[in-house]
Short mmCIF file of C-alpha atoms in Angstrom, two decimals:
data_model
loop_
_atom_site.label_atom_id
_atom_site.label_comp_id
_atom_site.label_asym_id
_atom_site.label_seq_id
_atom_site.Cartn_x
_atom_site.Cartn_y
_atom_site.Cartn_z
CA MET A 1 120.00 103.43 126.58
CA ASN A 2 119.17 105.90 123.83
CA PRO A 3 118.54 104.67 120.29
CA TYR A 4 121.79 106.20 119.04
CA GLU A 5 123.72 104.02 121.49
CA ILE A 6 121.62 100.99 120.55
CA ARG A 7 122.25 101.55 116.83
CA LYS A 8 125.98 101.14 117.36
CA LEU A 9 125.36 97.57 118.52
CA PHE A 10 123.96 96.65 115.08
CA PRO A 11 126.85 96.47 112.58
CA ILE A 12 124.62 96.44 109.49
CA LEU A 13 123.13 99.87 110.24
CA ASP A 14 126.48 101.53 109.78
CA GLN A 15 126.47 101.61 105.98
CA GLU A 16 125.42 103.66 103.00
CA VAL A 17 122.79 102.53 100.54
CA ASN A 18 122.70 104.27 97.17
CA GLY A 19 125.14 106.83 98.54
CA GLN A 20 122.98 107.71 101.54
CA PRO A 21 123.17 106.50 105.15
CA LEU A 22 120.84 103.50 105.53
CA VAL A 23 117.49 104.22 107.19
CA TYR A 24 116.05 100.79 107.92
CA LEU A 25 112.27 100.95 108.35
CA ASP A 26 111.36 97.36 107.55
CA SER A 27 111.75 95.60 110.90
CA ALA A 28 108.24 94.14 110.73
CA ALA A 29 109.52 92.06 107.81
CA THR A 30 112.71 91.15 109.61
CA SER A 31 114.72 92.92 112.26
CA GLN A 32 118.44 93.56 112.13
CA LYS A 33 120.82 91.59 114.36
CA PRO A 34 123.14 92.96 117.03
CA ALA A 35 126.79 91.88 117.10
CA ALA A 36 126.05 89.84 120.25
CA VAL A 37 123.67 87.56 118.32
CA ILE A 38 125.97 87.19 115.32
CA GLU A 39 128.86 86.36 117.65
CA ALA A 40 126.87 83.77 119.63
CA ILE A 41 126.15 81.89 116.39
CA GLU A 42 129.74 82.23 115.25
CA GLN A 43 131.07 80.99 118.60
CA TYR A 44 128.89 77.91 118.35
CA TYR A 45 130.14 77.05 114.86
CA ARG A 46 133.76 77.92 115.64
CA GLY A 47 133.94 76.53 119.13
CA TYR A 48 131.49 73.73 119.92
CA ASN A 49 129.44 72.72 116.87
CA SER A 50 128.07 69.27 117.64
CA ASN A 51 124.78 67.46 117.49
CA VAL A 52 122.62 67.60 120.60
CA HIS A 53 121.13 64.94 122.87
CA ARG A 54 123.26 62.09 121.59
CA GLY A 55 126.99 62.61 121.92
CA VAL A 56 128.81 61.42 124.98
CA HIS A 57 131.68 63.66 124.02
CA THR A 58 132.44 67.07 125.47
CA LEU A 59 131.39 69.21 122.53
CA GLY A 60 128.08 67.36 122.33
CA THR A 61 127.38 68.13 125.96
CA LYS A 62 128.31 71.77 125.46
CA ALA A 63 126.02 72.09 122.45
CA THR A 64 123.16 70.36 124.31
CA ASP A 65 123.58 72.68 127.29
CA ALA A 66 123.50 75.74 125.03
CA TYR A 67 120.47 74.49 123.09
CA GLU A 68 118.49 73.59 126.21
CA GLY A 69 119.73 76.77 127.89
CA ALA A 70 118.13 78.74 125.07
CA ARG A 71 114.85 76.91 125.71
CA GLU A 72 114.94 78.03 129.35
CA LYS A 73 115.57 81.62 128.22
CA VAL A 74 112.50 81.44 125.97
CA ARG A 75 110.43 79.99 128.82
CA LYS A 76 111.35 82.86 131.11
CA PHE A 77 110.92 85.43 128.36
CA ILE A 78 107.29 84.50 127.67
CA HIS A 79 106.58 83.42 131.28
CA ALA A 80 105.67 79.82 130.53
CA SER A 81 105.49 77.36 133.46
CA SER A 82 107.88 74.78 132.11
CA THR A 83 110.38 74.16 129.30
CA GLU A 84 108.20 71.16 128.38
CA GLU A 85 105.87 73.76 126.87
CA ILE A 86 108.52 75.35 124.63
CA ILE A 87 108.95 73.72 121.22
CA PHE A 88 111.55 75.00 118.79
CA THR A 89 110.25 75.29 115.23
CA ARG A 90 111.30 76.92 111.99
CA GLY A 91 109.17 80.00 112.68
CA THR A 92 105.65 81.24 113.29
CA THR A 93 104.33 79.58 110.14
CA THR A 94 105.56 76.15 111.20
CA SER A 95 104.27 76.70 114.74
CA LEU A 96 100.76 77.54 113.52
CA ASN A 97 100.76 74.68 111.02
CA THR A 98 101.72 72.29 113.82
CA VAL A 99 98.72 73.39 115.89
CA ALA A 100 96.38 73.17 112.90
CA ARG A 101 97.59 69.74 111.83
CA SER A 102 98.10 68.10 115.18
CA TYR A 103 95.55 69.68 117.53
CA GLY A 104 93.15 70.63 114.72
CA GLY A 105 93.49 67.26 113.01
CA ALA A 106 92.45 65.43 116.17
CA ASN A 107 89.84 67.80 117.58
CA VAL A 108 88.01 69.54 114.73
CA LYS A 109 85.06 67.69 113.19
CA GLU A 110 82.60 68.36 110.40
CA GLY A 111 80.45 71.40 111.14
CA ASP A 112 82.78 72.75 113.85
CA GLU A 113 83.91 76.35 113.58
CA ILE A 114 87.34 77.93 113.47
CA VAL A 115 87.41 81.69 114.14
CA ILE A 116 90.07 84.13 112.91
CA SER A 117 89.94 87.84 111.97
CA TYR A 118 90.13 89.90 108.78
CA MET A 119 93.53 91.31 109.70
CA GLU A 120 95.41 87.99 109.96
CA HIS A 121 98.67 87.30 108.18
CA HIS A 122 98.45 84.53 105.56
CA SER A 123 100.28 82.22 107.96
CA ASN A 124 97.35 82.49 110.36
CA ILE A 125 94.74 82.03 107.61
CA ILE A 126 95.82 79.27 105.28
CA PRO A 127 96.55 76.52 107.86
CA TRP A 128 92.95 77.01 109.10
CA GLN A 129 91.52 77.16 105.57
CA GLN A 130 93.19 73.83 104.83
CA LEU A 131 92.01 72.32 108.11
CA ALA A 132 88.45 73.54 107.50
CA LYS A 133 88.50 72.04 103.99
CA ASP A 134 89.87 68.69 105.20
CA LYS A 135 87.31 68.37 107.97
CA GLY A 136 84.28 70.07 106.48
CA ALA A 137 84.54 72.68 109.23
CA VAL A 138 83.49 76.34 108.90
CA LEU A 139 86.07 79.15 108.88
CA LYS A 140 84.65 82.39 110.31
CA TYR A 141 86.12 85.89 110.38
CA ILE A 142 85.66 88.45 113.15
CA PRO A 143 84.93 91.73 111.29
CA LEU A 144 86.91 94.91 111.95
CA GLN A 145 85.83 98.28 113.23
CA GLU A 146 86.14 101.39 111.08
CA ASP A 147 89.62 102.13 112.48
CA GLY A 148 90.81 98.56 111.97
CA THR A 149 90.45 97.36 115.56
CA ILE A 150 88.57 94.28 116.80
CA SER A 151 85.63 94.88 119.15
CA LEU A 152 84.89 92.32 121.86
CA ASP A 153 81.20 92.51 120.91
CA ASP A 154 82.08 91.31 117.43
CA ALA A 155 84.27 88.59 118.90
CA ARG A 156 81.36 87.50 121.13
CA ALA A 157 79.00 87.49 118.16
CA THR A 158 81.34 85.35 116.05
CA ILE A 159 82.49 82.78 118.62
CA THR A 160 79.76 80.20 119.36
CA GLU A 161 79.33 76.82 121.04
CA ALA A 162 80.38 75.21 117.73
CA THR A 163 83.75 77.05 117.78
CA LYS A 164 86.67 74.75 118.52
CA ILE A 165 89.62 77.03 117.73
CA VAL A 166 90.07 80.81 117.85
CA SER A 167 93.33 82.12 116.37
CA ILE A 168 94.18 85.83 116.43
CA MET A 169 97.34 87.87 115.97
CA GLN A 170 98.38 89.90 119.01
CA VAL A 171 99.79 92.78 116.94
CA SER A 172 98.93 93.45 113.29
CA ASN A 173 101.82 93.54 110.84
CA VAL A 174 99.86 96.04 108.73
CA LEU A 175 97.71 98.20 110.98
CA GLY A 176 100.01 97.96 113.98
CA VAL A 177 96.98 97.51 116.23
CA ILE A 178 97.36 95.63 119.50
CA ASN A 179 94.48 93.17 119.80
CA PRO A 180 92.74 92.27 123.08
CA VAL A 181 93.82 88.62 122.85
CA LYS A 182 93.51 88.07 126.61
CA GLU A 183 89.84 89.07 126.54
CA ILE A 184 89.23 87.08 123.35
CA ALA A 185 90.84 84.03 125.00
CA LYS A 186 88.32 84.39 127.84
CA ILE A 187 85.43 84.43 125.36
CA ALA A 188 86.88 81.41 123.53
CA HIS A 189 87.19 79.47 126.77
CA GLU A 190 83.64 80.33 127.82
CA HIS A 191 82.52 78.53 124.68
CA GLY A 192 84.85 75.57 125.14
CA ALA A 193 87.21 76.63 122.33
CA ILE A 194 90.98 76.88 122.55
CA MET A 195 92.83 80.15 121.93
CA VAL A 196 95.83 80.37 119.61
CA VAL A 197 97.83 83.61 119.52
CA ASP A 198 100.06 84.59 116.60
CA GLY A 199 102.77 86.52 118.41
CA ALA A 200 105.08 87.15 115.44
CA GLN A 201 104.67 90.92 115.67
CA SER A 202 104.10 91.24 119.41
CA THR A 203 106.93 89.23 120.98
CA PRO A 204 109.66 91.55 119.62
CA HIS A 205 107.94 94.67 120.85
CA LEU A 206 106.06 94.14 124.10
CA LYS A 207 106.17 92.00 127.21
CA VAL A 208 104.49 88.65 126.56
CA ASP A 209 103.09 86.60 129.44
CA VAL A 210 101.41 83.48 128.11
CA ARG A 211 99.99 82.58 131.52
CA ASP A 212 98.46 86.01 131.96
CA LEU A 213 96.98 85.85 128.44
CA ASP A 214 95.77 82.34 129.29
CA CYS A 215 96.20 81.34 125.65
CA ASP A 216 96.49 77.65 124.80
CA PHE A 217 99.09 78.09 122.07
CA PHE A 218 101.40 80.99 121.26
CA ALA A 219 103.60 81.19 118.13
CA PHE A 220 106.48 83.49 117.23
CA SER A 221 109.67 83.82 115.15
CA GLY A 222 113.22 84.63 116.16
CA HIS A 223 114.16 86.79 113.19
CA LYS A 224 111.72 89.58 113.98
CA MET A 225 113.18 89.97 117.48
CA VAL A 226 116.87 90.53 116.61
CA GLY A 227 117.46 86.77 116.36
CA PRO A 228 118.37 84.69 113.32
CA THR A 229 116.02 83.41 110.62
CA GLY A 230 114.99 79.76 110.66
CA ILE A 231 114.12 79.55 114.35
CA GLY A 232 110.75 80.03 115.97
CA VAL A 233 108.77 78.84 118.94
CA LEU A 234 105.52 77.10 119.61
CA TYR A 235 104.34 77.45 123.18
CA GLY A 236 101.51 75.14 124.18
CA LYS A 237 99.85 74.27 127.47
CA LYS A 238 101.34 71.04 128.72
CA GLU A 239 98.04 69.22 129.13
CA LEU A 240 97.22 69.87 125.45
CA LEU A 241 100.69 69.10 124.08
CA GLU A 242 100.78 65.81 126.00
CA LYS A 243 97.70 64.56 124.18
CA MET A 244 98.86 65.72 120.75
CA GLU A 245 100.61 63.62 118.13
CA PRO A 246 103.81 64.87 116.49
CA VAL A 247 103.52 66.06 112.88
CA GLU A 248 107.06 65.07 111.92
CA PHE A 249 108.56 61.68 112.57
CA GLY A 250 112.16 60.53 112.46
CA GLY A 251 115.33 60.92 114.46
CA GLU A 252 115.54 62.87 117.72
CA MET A 253 111.82 62.59 118.59
CA ILE A 254 111.66 58.86 119.37
CA ASP A 255 111.76 56.94 122.58
CA PHE A 256 111.88 53.39 121.24
CA VAL A 257 111.71 52.19 117.64
CA GLY A 258 110.47 48.71 116.78
CA LEU A 259 109.94 47.21 113.35
CA TYR A 260 106.26 48.15 113.16
CA GLU A 261 105.64 50.42 116.14
CA SER A 262 107.52 53.25 117.81
CA THR A 263 107.03 55.44 120.83
CA TRP A 264 107.83 59.11 121.28
CA LYS A 265 110.09 61.03 123.60
CA GLU A 266 108.50 63.14 126.29
CA LEU A 267 107.77 66.86 125.83
CA PRO A 268 109.03 69.00 124.22
CA TRP A 269 111.28 66.75 122.13
CA LYS A 270 108.52 64.62 120.62
CA PHE A 271 107.72 67.65 118.43
CA GLU A 272 111.32 68.22 117.36
CA GLY A 273 112.01 65.51 114.75
CA GLY A 274 115.43 65.56 113.09
CA THR A 275 118.56 67.45 114.08
CA PRO A 276 117.18 70.65 115.58
CA ILE A 277 118.04 74.21 114.62
CA ILE A 278 120.86 74.36 117.14
CA ALA A 279 122.64 77.54 115.99
CA GLY A 280 119.26 79.23 115.54
CA ALA A 281 118.16 78.42 119.07
CA ILE A 282 121.47 79.63 120.50
CA GLY A 283 121.11 82.84 118.44
CA LEU A 284 117.57 83.30 119.72
CA GLY A 285 118.83 82.85 123.28
CA ALA A 286 121.37 85.62 122.68
CA ALA A 287 118.64 87.81 121.18
CA ILE A 288 116.53 87.37 124.31
CA ASP A 289 119.49 88.30 126.54
CA PHE A 290 119.98 91.39 124.40
CA LEU A 291 116.32 92.49 124.50
CA GLU A 292 116.06 91.85 128.24
CA GLU A 293 119.13 93.91 128.95
CA ILE A 294 117.54 96.87 127.18
CA GLY A 295 114.14 96.05 128.62
CA LEU A 296 110.90 95.29 126.81
CA ASP A 297 109.17 98.12 128.72
CA HIS A 298 111.71 100.53 127.31
CA ILE A 299 111.32 99.13 123.77
CA GLU A 300 107.53 99.33 123.95
CA ARG A 301 107.60 102.95 125.16
CA HIS A 302 110.15 103.88 122.52
CA GLU A 303 107.97 102.44 119.75
CA HIS A 304 104.79 104.15 120.98
CA ARG A 305 106.75 107.39 120.92
CA LEU A 306 108.03 106.77 117.38
CA ALA A 307 104.55 105.74 116.17
CA ALA A 308 103.03 108.91 117.63
CA TYR A 309 105.76 111.04 116.08
CA ALA A 310 105.44 109.32 112.68
CA ILE A 311 101.65 109.62 112.62
CA GLU A 312 101.88 113.31 113.49
CA LYS A 313 104.54 114.12 110.88
CA MET A 314 103.13 111.90 108.13
CA SER A 315 99.60 113.24 108.61
CA ALA A 316 100.95 116.64 107.62
CA VAL A 317 101.95 115.34 104.16
CA GLU A 318 99.19 116.25 101.75
CA GLY A 319 97.57 113.33 99.94
CA LEU A 320 98.95 110.75 102.37
CA THR A 321 96.54 108.21 103.90
CA ILE A 322 97.48 106.29 107.07
CA TYR A 323 95.59 103.05 107.73
CA GLY A 324 94.58 101.88 111.19
CA PRO A 325 93.96 103.77 114.42
CA LYS A 326 95.47 107.26 114.76
CA ASP A 327 95.88 106.82 118.50
CA ALA A 328 99.48 105.68 118.97
CA GLU A 329 98.64 104.02 122.29
CA LYS A 330 96.55 101.50 120.37
CA ARG A 331 99.39 100.49 118.09
CA ALA A 332 102.94 99.22 117.89
CA GLY A 333 105.62 100.77 115.68
CA VAL A 334 104.04 100.00 112.31
CA VAL A 335 102.65 102.71 110.03
CA THR A 336 101.01 101.62 106.78
CA PHE A 337 100.16 104.28 104.24
CA ASN A 338 99.56 105.28 100.64
CA ILE A 339 100.24 108.48 98.71
CA ASP A 340 97.58 109.62 96.24
CA ASP A 341 98.41 108.80 92.63
CA VAL A 342 101.73 107.12 93.43
CA HIS A 343 101.81 103.34 93.59
CA PRO A 344 103.50 101.94 96.75
CA HIS A 345 106.17 100.17 94.66
CA ASP A 346 107.12 103.48 93.18
CA VAL A 347 107.14 105.06 96.64
CA ALA A 348 109.48 102.30 97.84
CA THR A 349 111.79 102.67 94.83
CA VAL A 350 112.09 106.43 95.22
CA LEU A 351 112.70 106.11 98.98
CA ASP A 352 115.32 103.42 98.31
CA ALA A 353 117.21 105.86 96.11
CA ASP A 354 117.44 107.93 99.31
CA GLY A 355 118.72 104.98 101.36
CA ILE A 356 115.35 104.44 103.08
CA ALA A 357 114.08 100.84 103.24
CA VAL A 358 110.31 100.42 103.49
CA ARG A 359 108.03 97.58 102.46
CA ALA A 360 105.54 97.80 99.61
CA GLY A 361 102.94 95.23 98.69
CA HIS A 362 100.13 93.29 100.33
CA HIS A 363 102.18 92.34 103.42
CA CYS A 364 100.93 88.75 103.30
CA ALA A 365 97.49 89.99 104.32
CA GLN A 366 95.35 89.91 101.18
CA PRO A 367 91.99 89.64 103.03
CA LEU A 368 92.94 92.77 104.98
CA MET A 369 93.91 94.60 101.77
CA LYS A 370 90.47 93.69 100.45
CA TRP A 371 88.88 95.08 103.60
CA LEU A 372 90.92 98.29 103.23
CA ASP A 373 89.89 98.31 99.55
CA VAL A 374 93.45 98.73 98.30
CA SER A 375 95.60 96.36 96.26
CA SER A 376 98.73 97.23 98.13
CA THR A 377 100.24 99.70 100.55
CA ALA A 378 103.60 101.00 101.71
CA ARG A 379 104.70 100.31 105.27
CA ALA A 380 107.29 101.81 107.58
CA SER A 381 108.02 99.77 110.70
CA PHE A 382 110.19 100.80 113.61
CA TYR A 383 112.27 99.05 116.21
CA LEU A 384 114.57 99.83 119.11
CA TYR A 385 117.33 101.17 116.83
CA ASN A 386 115.15 103.70 114.99
CA THR A 387 115.14 107.39 115.84
CA GLU A 388 112.95 110.42 115.26
CA GLU A 389 115.61 111.48 112.78
CA ASP A 390 114.85 108.35 110.72
CA ILE A 391 111.20 109.41 110.61
CA ASP A 392 112.16 112.95 109.58
CA LYS A 393 114.14 111.45 106.70
CA LEU A 394 111.17 109.27 105.75
CA VAL A 395 108.83 112.24 105.74
CA SER A 396 111.16 114.37 103.64
CA GLY A 397 111.60 111.36 101.31
CA LEU A 398 107.82 111.13 100.97
CA VAL A 399 107.53 114.80 100.13
CA LYS A 400 110.26 114.35 97.50
CA THR A 401 108.46 111.27 96.14
CA LYS A 402 105.32 113.32 95.62
CA GLU A 403 107.30 116.08 93.96
CA TYR A 404 109.18 113.66 91.76
CA PHE A 405 106.00 112.04 90.52
CA SER A 406 104.30 115.31 89.82
CA ASN A 407 107.40 116.54 87.94
CA VAL A 408 108.13 113.60 85.70
CA PHE A 409 105.70 114.89 83.08
CA MET B 1 118.44 112.11 96.58
CA SER B 2 119.97 111.09 93.33
CA PHE B 3 117.19 111.80 90.91
CA ASP B 4 119.54 111.06 87.98
CA ASN B 5 119.48 107.43 88.86
CA LEU B 6 115.71 107.39 89.19
CA ASP B 7 115.37 109.10 85.85
CA THR B 8 116.86 106.04 84.15
CA LEU B 9 113.91 104.08 85.56
CA TYR B 10 111.09 106.59 85.30
CA ARG B 11 111.58 107.75 81.73
CA GLN B 12 109.16 110.27 80.32
CA VAL B 13 107.65 107.78 77.90
CA ILE B 14 107.02 105.30 80.73
CA MET B 15 105.19 107.86 82.81
CA ASP B 16 103.21 108.86 79.75
CA HIS B 17 101.99 105.28 79.26
CA TYR B 18 101.29 105.01 83.00
CA LYS B 19 99.15 108.13 83.15
CA LYS B 20 97.56 107.64 79.71
CA PRO B 21 97.46 103.89 79.17
CA ARG B 22 96.83 102.70 75.62
CA ASN B 23 94.43 99.83 74.93
CA LYS B 24 93.02 99.93 78.46
CA GLY B 25 89.82 97.99 79.07
CA MET B 26 88.30 94.70 78.02
CA LEU B 27 87.53 93.32 74.57
CA GLU B 28 83.87 92.36 74.47
CA ASP B 29 84.45 89.96 71.60
CA GLY B 30 87.91 88.84 72.66
CA SER B 31 88.76 85.25 71.92
CA MET B 32 90.85 84.80 75.02
CA THR B 33 91.15 86.21 78.53
CA ILE B 34 94.27 85.74 80.61
CA ASP B 35 94.45 86.70 84.28
CA MET B 36 97.80 86.94 85.95
CA ASN B 37 99.08 88.38 89.18
CA ASN B 38 102.36 88.93 90.90
CA PRO B 39 101.87 87.07 94.18
CA THR B 40 104.69 88.90 95.92
CA CYS B 41 103.18 92.34 95.52
CA GLY B 42 99.56 92.03 94.48
CA ASP B 43 99.82 93.53 90.97
CA ARG B 44 97.11 92.14 88.73
CA ILE B 45 96.47 92.12 85.02
CA ARG B 46 93.64 90.89 82.81
CA LEU B 47 94.57 90.64 79.17
CA THR B 48 91.95 90.12 76.46
CA MET B 49 93.15 89.24 72.95
CA LYS B 50 91.45 88.59 69.65
CA ILE B 51 93.33 86.19 67.40
CA GLU B 52 92.40 86.10 63.72
CA ALA B 53 94.30 84.31 60.96
CA GLY B 54 97.36 83.79 63.15
CA LYS B 55 97.51 87.47 64.08
CA VAL B 56 96.73 89.41 67.24
CA SER B 57 94.04 91.49 65.62
CA ASP B 58 93.09 93.29 68.83
CA VAL B 59 94.25 93.40 72.44
CA LYS B 60 93.29 95.26 75.61
CA PHE B 61 94.46 95.12 79.20
CA ASP B 62 92.95 95.95 82.54
CA GLY B 63 94.63 95.78 85.87
CA ASP B 64 96.07 97.35 88.91
CA GLY B 65 99.70 97.92 89.63
CA CYS B 66 102.68 100.23 89.77
CA SER B 67 103.90 102.58 87.06
CA ILE B 68 106.32 100.00 85.69
CA SER B 69 103.84 97.12 85.41
CA MET B 70 101.03 99.23 83.95
CA SER B 71 103.20 101.17 81.49
CA SER B 72 104.82 97.93 80.36
CA ALA B 73 101.34 96.46 79.75
CA SER B 74 100.30 99.52 77.78
CA MET B 75 103.42 99.41 75.60
CA MET B 76 103.15 95.67 75.11
CA THR B 77 99.59 95.89 73.80
CA GLN B 78 100.66 98.66 71.43
CA ALA B 79 103.59 96.61 70.20
CA ILE B 80 101.80 93.32 69.50
CA LYS B 81 98.60 94.65 68.00
CA GLY B 82 98.40 93.47 64.38
CA LYS B 83 101.48 91.23 64.75
CA ASP B 84 101.74 87.52 63.92
CA ILE B 85 101.70 85.23 66.94
CA GLN B 86 105.32 84.22 66.19
CA GLU B 87 106.39 87.85 65.89
CA ALA B 88 104.73 88.70 69.21
CA LEU B 89 106.47 85.79 70.93
CA ALA B 90 109.83 86.75 69.44
CA MET B 91 109.30 90.26 70.75
CA SER B 92 108.61 88.83 74.18
CA ASP B 93 111.90 86.89 74.10
CA THR B 94 113.78 90.03 73.12
CA PHE B 95 112.05 92.01 75.83
CA SER B 96 112.90 89.39 78.43
CA LEU B 97 116.60 89.58 77.53
CA MET B 98 116.57 93.37 77.51
CA ILE B 99 114.89 93.67 80.89
CA GLN B 100 117.43 91.34 82.50
CA GLY B 101 120.25 93.49 81.13
CA LYS B 102 121.39 90.73 78.76
CA GLU B 103 122.41 91.13 75.16
CA TYR B 104 119.52 91.13 72.75
CA ASP B 105 118.85 91.23 69.03
CA ASP B 106 118.34 94.92 68.34
CA SER B 107 117.10 94.25 64.81
CA ILE B 108 113.68 93.71 66.36
CA ASP B 109 112.14 97.14 66.80
CA LEU B 110 110.67 97.43 70.27
CA GLY B 111 109.70 101.09 69.88
CA ASP B 112 108.64 102.76 73.14
CA ILE B 113 109.43 99.60 75.02
CA GLU B 114 113.14 100.32 74.88
CA ALA B 115 112.44 102.98 77.50
CA LEU B 116 112.05 100.12 79.98
CA GLN B 117 115.71 99.18 79.55
CA GLY B 118 116.53 101.09 82.75
CA VAL B 119 114.50 98.58 84.78
CA SER B 120 117.38 96.11 84.44
CA LYS B 121 119.29 98.27 86.92
CA PHE B 122 116.49 97.88 89.49
CA PRO B 123 116.33 94.09 90.00
CA ALA B 124 113.44 94.39 92.46
CA ARG B 125 111.28 95.86 89.70
CA ILE B 126 111.96 93.39 86.85
CA LYS B 127 108.95 91.28 87.81
CA CYS B 128 106.74 94.35 87.58
CA ALA B 129 107.83 94.91 83.97
CA THR B 130 107.39 91.30 82.86
CA LEU B 131 103.88 90.65 84.23
CA ALA B 132 101.93 91.70 81.11
CA TRP B 133 104.39 89.92 78.81
CA LYS B 134 104.05 86.69 80.74
CA ALA B 135 100.28 86.94 80.40
CA MET B 136 100.61 87.51 76.64
CA GLU B 137 102.99 84.56 76.24
CA LYS B 138 100.70 82.32 78.24
CA GLY B 139 97.76 83.25 76.01
CA LEU B 140 99.58 82.86 72.71
CA LYS B 141 101.26 79.58 73.61
CA GLU B 142 97.96 77.92 74.53
#
């Protein structure tokens, strides 16, 4: 399916912003939703809204089937062995916090090491900072190469026998680089550490196989992969999840409640305290159906093509700096840049006047901004509904931005 | 592109303050230093003020940010220099109303700052404009 056909499936894209057709280049922040996802959520609320796992009545059964059906779709989508390993959460942040608090709380001791990298999103930094502070553990950063990639030699030099947890993003939300998480997982395991993968930016864009990666935990969000906000997933290996304590206690997650002691449900429900995010899970299931119908291979190829095209066209704009590797094969559809003498907020405001939505700021990656030695950047991110025409509009918008700022005097 | 609309935001006087900021730097003998940032975008400001006999006798700012936040800081320092603390705070209240597009007391002369009025039409940029003012208020209220 060509991107022009795909666009038609996303109602929001058919609108004007500031009198210009919308060019949405902020999918790394959140993706747009196809009609199929919006309708799946609407059908649930209109047709069979009910709580799950408790009603004997018909609607309750229907809702439970849809909710658990979505879990099976997620399992297949990321190639997990069993639905016991698929926990629904509020998003990547909650997933990573669950690992840090539950697994980290029980297994990290004073003097142990936790290893992350300089390019991590705040959600894959702060849970580990807090854990390290609580336990007196050491937080270590794998440095970056000149082009913003991680070298396995650096990973080997940073991960030691004292390392208990390694947590790395599979795709950078700023540099767009695809990290060798499978190889890093191998190094982690050789040293007896577990491997956590932040898949927020990879799951929407490339085929994820958690068994092939051999990671111990994998976290992602629904809203970046054409699903709704408020739903995410924590995958964990069953043998680890079985030994872990829940981080939230209450309804839904219990087996038997006494006055002073209670026991938990089996996996995955012991980690899903309270009424779950039923509509969100159903929406995520619909998003997975949608992406699979188009094909992740197709999406990945399309984004490499767009990244290559964007890098080529944007490099021709004088005074424009692109961060990260120039080789499009090494990156997903994210291009972060700055224009000389124009602050990224001003770039974003001028582009917005042209109907073009880009992100400006630190992208929740302040340590990486420090490494790049910039306070903020502008970012264009692409998805399956973007076209080369969108990039042409971006580039002409950037040229106009430069002109505008040199003319305002 | 509708440059007309942008011109209400990027007024000449704003760009002038952005490119040639007034009172830029740090006061060596400042009596207070206030650091503030905008956590959503990474803009940062360091304001140094010298308070003598209930007046802002001198003020300088340093920082890093977009044209709106830096020009607003430049204009703010120009406006409050030599003013009573109460006058400076009253100016800040007026500015806050103006920038949100609300009615404000136009008997208080804001000078160049009135050029920032157009920001009220760009809600995403209001926080940029208020950063330096918030730092000033924090310092003077302490």
